[in-house]
Amino acid sequence: MAQASTAATQESLFDWVKKDKRRMLHVVYRVGDLDRTIKFYTECIGMKLLRKRDIPEERYTNAFLGYGPEDSHFVIELTYNYGIDSYDIGAGLGHFGIAVEDVAKTVELIKAKGGKVNREPGPVKGGSTVIAFVEDPDGYKFELLERGPTPEPLCQVMLRVGDLDRSISFYEKAFGMDLLCKRDNPEYKYTTTMIGYGSEDKNCVLELTYNYGITEYDKGNAYAQICIGTNDVYRTAEAVKIFGGKVTREPGPLPGINTKITACLDPDGWKTVFVDNIDFLKELE
């Protein structure tokens, strides 16, 4: 009876998760010099500074950057903690993907501005898409992907995981994401998958990478989390718990601003914060 009840609960929650209105809102990470990073993102990779907020009582400042308004685009939330000028990025975070119409031209601009290029423009291994890798002043890596015009240029967040099938199952069931593609590269001993809330040419997606034989990664202290919108943080927390995640902040309103959130960890320890959709839009008013 208990097993039947659990199965029924899982099925009910999974159905709700798939119907929930979800969108990847922003990715959060820490930087050592906010003005320097804003300058690089706006001048070298074409982002716009959308808003900035200083919280002196908590000794930090946020800046939001991206390619369009926060109510319809995935954006970056930079955090500067007073007095801390460097962080350990670790080995688990891979890169952020940006779609551009001309990779070579973008790389030349980045070089002219003094930016660091880790991989010169050229076809991806085993494929024809032209890519390049560049690095921001804090050491975060960006993959430039040559594509036609897209509504969502900030198109990927790549995280390394220790068990790809486990991760796919979790993100499908607990987060309601769709598996978009899976590519095995035995020659280079890794497998990648794209998973998200819509096609990768029009939405930001998660790129999960499994390197053969590696089950754990040092996550450092630089990368923070991804934020996702939901219609119900309470039911979201239920789904995370029942499908193998760990809730690190029980659902409810944040003190002072009343925005409802819940925070959780996936099976590899990557953090996600779910934010109430209506409350999120109120924050932007």
PDB file of C-alpha atoms in Angstrom, residues 144-285:
ATOM      1  CA  LEU A 144      31.232  31.345 -28.551  1.00  0.00           C
ATOM      2  CA  LEU A 145      29.002  29.398 -30.959  1.00  0.00           C
ATOM      3  CA  GLU A 146      28.437  30.585 -34.518  1.00  0.00           C
ATOM      4  CA  ARG A 147      24.696  30.670 -35.176  1.00  0.00           C
ATOM      5  CA  GLY A 148      22.188  32.798 -37.039  1.00  0.00           C
ATOM      6  CA  PRO A 149      20.041  35.383 -35.250  1.00  0.00           C
ATOM      7  CA  THR A 150      18.521  34.001 -32.050  1.00  0.00           C
ATOM      8  CA  PRO A 151      16.145  35.412 -29.425  1.00  0.00           C
ATOM      9  CA  GLU A 152      18.406  34.038 -26.669  1.00  0.00           C
ATOM     10  CA  PRO A 153      22.136  34.619 -27.301  1.00  0.00           C
ATOM     11  CA  LEU A 154      23.061  33.561 -23.738  1.00  0.00           C
ATOM     12  CA  CYS A 155      22.298  29.965 -24.615  1.00  0.00           C
ATOM     13  CA  GLN A 156      24.135  27.463 -22.365  1.00  0.00           C
ATOM     14  CA  VAL A 157      25.329  26.752 -18.849  1.00  0.00           C
ATOM     15  CA  MET A 158      27.690  23.763 -18.806  1.00  0.00           C
ATOM     16  CA  LEU A 159      28.060  21.760 -15.589  1.00  0.00           C
ATOM     17  CA  ARG A 160      30.015  18.551 -15.081  1.00  0.00           C
ATOM     18  CA  VAL A 161      28.236  15.640 -13.390  1.00  0.00           C
ATOM     19  CA  GLY A 162      29.288  12.257 -12.008  1.00  0.00           C
ATOM     20  CA  ASP A 163      26.409  10.108 -13.291  1.00  0.00           C
ATOM     21  CA  LEU A 164      24.723  11.381 -16.437  1.00  0.00           C
ATOM     22  CA  ASP A 165      21.712   9.049 -16.391  1.00  0.00           C
ATOM     23  CA  ARG A 166      21.006   9.967 -12.766  1.00  0.00           C
ATOM     24  CA  SER A 167      21.214  13.673 -13.607  1.00  0.00           C
ATOM     25  CA  ILE A 168      18.960  13.367 -16.662  1.00  0.00           C
ATOM     26  CA  SER A 169      16.334  11.513 -14.616  1.00  0.00           C
ATOM     27  CA  PHE A 170      16.455  14.158 -11.874  1.00  0.00           C
ATOM     28  CA  TYR A 171      16.189  17.166 -14.181  1.00  0.00           C
ATOM     29  CA  GLU A 172      13.377  15.566 -16.165  1.00  0.00           C
ATOM     30  CA  LYS A 173      11.309  14.522 -13.142  1.00  0.00           C
ATOM     31  CA  ALA A 174      12.069  17.124 -10.458  1.00  0.00           C
ATOM     32  CA  PHE A 175      12.600  20.137 -12.752  1.00  0.00           C
ATOM     33  CA  GLY A 176      10.326  19.187 -15.651  1.00  0.00           C
ATOM     34  CA  MET A 177      13.032  19.725 -18.266  1.00  0.00           C
ATOM     35  CA  ASP A 178      13.095  17.990 -21.644  1.00  0.00           C
ATOM     36  CA  LEU A 179      16.056  15.944 -22.869  1.00  0.00           C
ATOM     37  CA  LEU A 180      16.976  17.701 -26.109  1.00  0.00           C
ATOM     38  CA  CYS A 181      19.968  15.655 -27.266  1.00  0.00           C
ATOM     39  CA  LYS A 182      22.729  13.368 -26.031  1.00  0.00           C
ATOM     40  CA  ARG A 183      26.139  12.972 -27.661  1.00  0.00           C
ATOM     41  CA  ASP A 184      28.753  10.385 -26.747  1.00  0.00           C
ATOM     42  CA  ASN A 185      32.367  11.115 -27.686  1.00  0.00           C
ATOM     43  CA  PRO A 186      34.312   7.905 -26.924  1.00  0.00           C
ATOM     44  CA  GLU A 187      37.398   9.220 -28.709  1.00  0.00           C
ATOM     45  CA  TYR A 188      37.653  12.032 -26.128  1.00  0.00           C
ATOM     46  CA  LYS A 189      36.072  10.010 -23.294  1.00  0.00           C
ATOM     47  CA  TYR A 190      33.083  12.179 -22.469  1.00  0.00           C
ATOM     48  CA  THR A 191      29.323  12.355 -23.027  1.00  0.00           C
ATOM     49  CA  THR A 192      27.231  15.532 -23.124  1.00  0.00           C
ATOM     50  CA  THR A 193      23.522  16.155 -23.025  1.00  0.00           C
ATOM     51  CA  MET A 194      21.412  19.257 -23.584  1.00  0.00           C
ATOM     52  CA  ILE A 195      18.377  19.580 -21.333  1.00  0.00           C
ATOM     53  CA  GLY A 196      15.984  22.469 -20.807  1.00  0.00           C
ATOM     54  CA  TYR A 197      12.576  24.066 -21.327  1.00  0.00           C
ATOM     55  CA  GLY A 198      12.697  24.490 -25.095  1.00  0.00           C
ATOM     56  CA  SER A 199      14.872  24.091 -28.183  1.00  0.00           C
ATOM     57  CA  GLU A 200      18.507  25.087 -27.736  1.00  0.00           C
ATOM     58  CA  ASP A 201      18.405  27.535 -30.677  1.00  0.00           C
ATOM     59  CA  LYS A 202      15.762  29.691 -28.947  1.00  0.00           C
ATOM     60  CA  ASN A 203      16.316  29.121 -25.203  1.00  0.00           C
ATOM     61  CA  CYS A 204      19.076  28.848 -22.656  1.00  0.00           C
ATOM     62  CA  VAL A 205      19.693  25.179 -21.815  1.00  0.00           C
ATOM     63  CA  LEU A 206      21.788  23.171 -19.409  1.00  0.00           C
ATOM     64  CA  GLU A 207      24.684  21.273 -20.946  1.00  0.00           C
ATOM     65  CA  LEU A 208      25.537  18.394 -18.603  1.00  0.00           C
ATOM     66  CA  THR A 209      28.891  16.713 -19.229  1.00  0.00           C
ATOM     67  CA  TYR A 210      30.076  13.343 -17.966  1.00  0.00           C
ATOM     68  CA  ASN A 211      33.799  12.601 -18.256  1.00  0.00           C
ATOM     69  CA  TYR A 212      34.428   8.871 -18.272  1.00  0.00           C
ATOM     70  CA  GLY A 213      35.318   7.537 -14.818  1.00  0.00           C
ATOM     71  CA  ILE A 214      35.009  10.856 -12.932  1.00  0.00           C
ATOM     72  CA  THR A 215      32.219  10.828 -10.355  1.00  0.00           C
ATOM     73  CA  GLU A 216      32.995  13.957  -8.297  1.00  0.00           C
ATOM     74  CA  TYR A 217      34.217  17.502  -8.892  1.00  0.00           C
ATOM     75  CA  ASP A 218      35.548  20.315  -6.752  1.00  0.00           C
ATOM     76  CA  LYS A 219      32.997  23.107  -7.120  1.00  0.00           C
ATOM     77  CA  GLY A 220      35.104  25.912  -5.636  1.00  0.00           C
ATOM     78  CA  ASN A 221      33.355  28.956  -4.147  1.00  0.00           C
ATOM     79  CA  ALA A 222      32.796  31.188  -7.197  1.00  0.00           C
ATOM     80  CA  TYR A 223      29.728  29.758  -8.912  1.00  0.00           C
ATOM     81  CA  ALA A 224      26.491  30.069  -6.936  1.00  0.00           C
ATOM     82  CA  GLN A 225      23.341  28.816  -8.686  1.00  0.00           C
ATOM     83  CA  ILE A 226      20.786  28.921 -11.462  1.00  0.00           C
ATOM     84  CA  CYS A 227      17.386  30.511 -10.789  1.00  0.00           C
ATOM     85  CA  ILE A 228      14.197  29.121 -12.340  1.00  0.00           C
ATOM     86  CA  GLY A 229      10.676  30.539 -12.298  1.00  0.00           C
ATOM     87  CA  THR A 230       7.735  28.467 -11.030  1.00  0.00           C
ATOM     88  CA  ASN A 231       4.060  28.999 -10.264  1.00  0.00           C
ATOM     89  CA  ASP A 232       4.347  27.231  -6.887  1.00  0.00           C
ATOM     90  CA  VAL A 233       7.537  27.007  -4.809  1.00  0.00           C
ATOM     91  CA  TYR A 234       5.816  24.727  -2.277  1.00  0.00           C
ATOM     92  CA  ARG A 235       4.936  21.991  -4.754  1.00  0.00           C
ATOM     93  CA  THR A 236       8.327  22.464  -6.417  1.00  0.00           C
ATOM     94  CA  ALA A 237      10.050  21.625  -3.121  1.00  0.00           C
ATOM     95  CA  GLU A 238       7.882  18.505  -2.776  1.00  0.00           C
ATOM     96  CA  ALA A 239       8.921  17.330  -6.238  1.00  0.00           C
ATOM     97  CA  VAL A 240      12.617  17.952  -5.559  1.00  0.00           C
ATOM     98  CA  LYS A 241      12.463  15.859  -2.384  1.00  0.00           C
ATOM     99  CA  ILE A 242      10.557  12.953  -3.901  1.00  0.00           C
ATOM    100  CA  PHE A 243      12.742  12.742  -7.022  1.00  0.00           C
ATOM    101  CA  GLY A 244      16.120  12.623  -5.278  1.00  0.00           C
ATOM    102  CA  GLY A 245      17.168  16.218  -4.623  1.00  0.00           C
ATOM    103  CA  LYS A 246      17.880  17.980  -1.357  1.00  0.00           C
ATOM    104  CA  VAL A 247      15.939  21.071  -0.298  1.00  0.00           C
ATOM    105  CA  THR A 248      18.361  23.477   1.407  1.00  0.00           C
ATOM    106  CA  ARG A 249      15.836  26.268   1.965  1.00  0.00           C
ATOM    107  CA  GLU A 250      12.252  25.375   2.665  1.00  0.00           C
ATOM    108  CA  PRO A 251       9.734  27.230   0.488  1.00  0.00           C
ATOM    109  CA  GLY A 252       8.462  30.589   1.710  1.00  0.00           C
ATOM    110  CA  PRO A 253       8.868  34.368   1.402  1.00  0.00           C
ATOM    111  CA  LEU A 254      12.218  36.088   1.752  1.00  0.00           C
ATOM    112  CA  PRO A 255      12.405  38.436   4.761  1.00  0.00           C
ATOM    113  CA  GLY A 256      11.842  42.043   3.820  1.00  0.00           C
ATOM    114  CA  ILE A 257      10.804  41.626   0.175  1.00  0.00           C
ATOM    115  CA  ASN A 258       8.287  38.750   0.452  1.00  0.00           C
ATOM    116  CA  THR A 259       9.411  37.059  -2.763  1.00  0.00           C
ATOM    117  CA  LYS A 260       8.667  33.345  -2.358  1.00  0.00           C
ATOM    118  CA  ILE A 261      11.570  31.017  -3.108  1.00  0.00           C
ATOM    119  CA  THR A 262      12.883  27.549  -2.389  1.00  0.00           C
ATOM    120  CA  ALA A 263      16.481  26.354  -2.828  1.00  0.00           C
ATOM    121  CA  CYS A 264      17.735  22.856  -3.575  1.00  0.00           C
ATOM    122  CA  LEU A 265      20.711  20.741  -4.612  1.00  0.00           C
ATOM    123  CA  ASP A 266      20.748  18.219  -7.436  1.00  0.00           C
ATOM    124  CA  PRO A 267      22.374  14.774  -6.897  1.00  0.00           C
ATOM    125  CA  ASP A 268      25.813  16.277  -7.675  1.00  0.00           C
ATOM    126  CA  GLY A 269      25.359  19.202  -5.291  1.00  0.00           C
ATOM    127  CA  TRP A 270      24.653  21.892  -7.912  1.00  0.00           C
ATOM    128  CA  LYS A 271      22.357  24.526  -6.464  1.00  0.00           C
ATOM    129  CA  THR A 272      19.136  25.860  -7.975  1.00  0.00           C
ATOM    130  CA  VAL A 273      16.797  28.502  -6.571  1.00  0.00           C
ATOM    131  CA  PHE A 274      13.158  28.450  -7.679  1.00  0.00           C
ATOM    132  CA  VAL A 275      11.377  31.812  -7.605  1.00  0.00           C
ATOM    133  CA  ASP A 276       7.638  32.479  -7.676  1.00  0.00           C
ATOM    134  CA  ASN A 277       6.788  33.812 -11.156  1.00  0.00           C
ATOM    135  CA  ILE A 278       4.457  36.591  -9.995  1.00  0.00           C
ATOM    136  CA  ASP A 279       6.813  37.719  -7.224  1.00  0.00           C
ATOM    137  CA  PHE A 280       9.730  37.791  -9.691  1.00  0.00           C
ATOM    138  CA  LEU A 281       7.868  40.118 -12.046  1.00  0.00           C
ATOM    139  CA  LYS A 282       6.980  42.396  -9.113  1.00  0.00           C
ATOM    140  CA  GLU A 283      10.698  42.696  -8.297  1.00  0.00           C
ATOM    141  CA  LEU A 284      11.296  44.064 -11.802  1.00  0.00           C
ATOM    142  CA  GLU A 285       8.646  46.809 -11.544  1.00  0.00           C
TER     143      GLU A 285
END
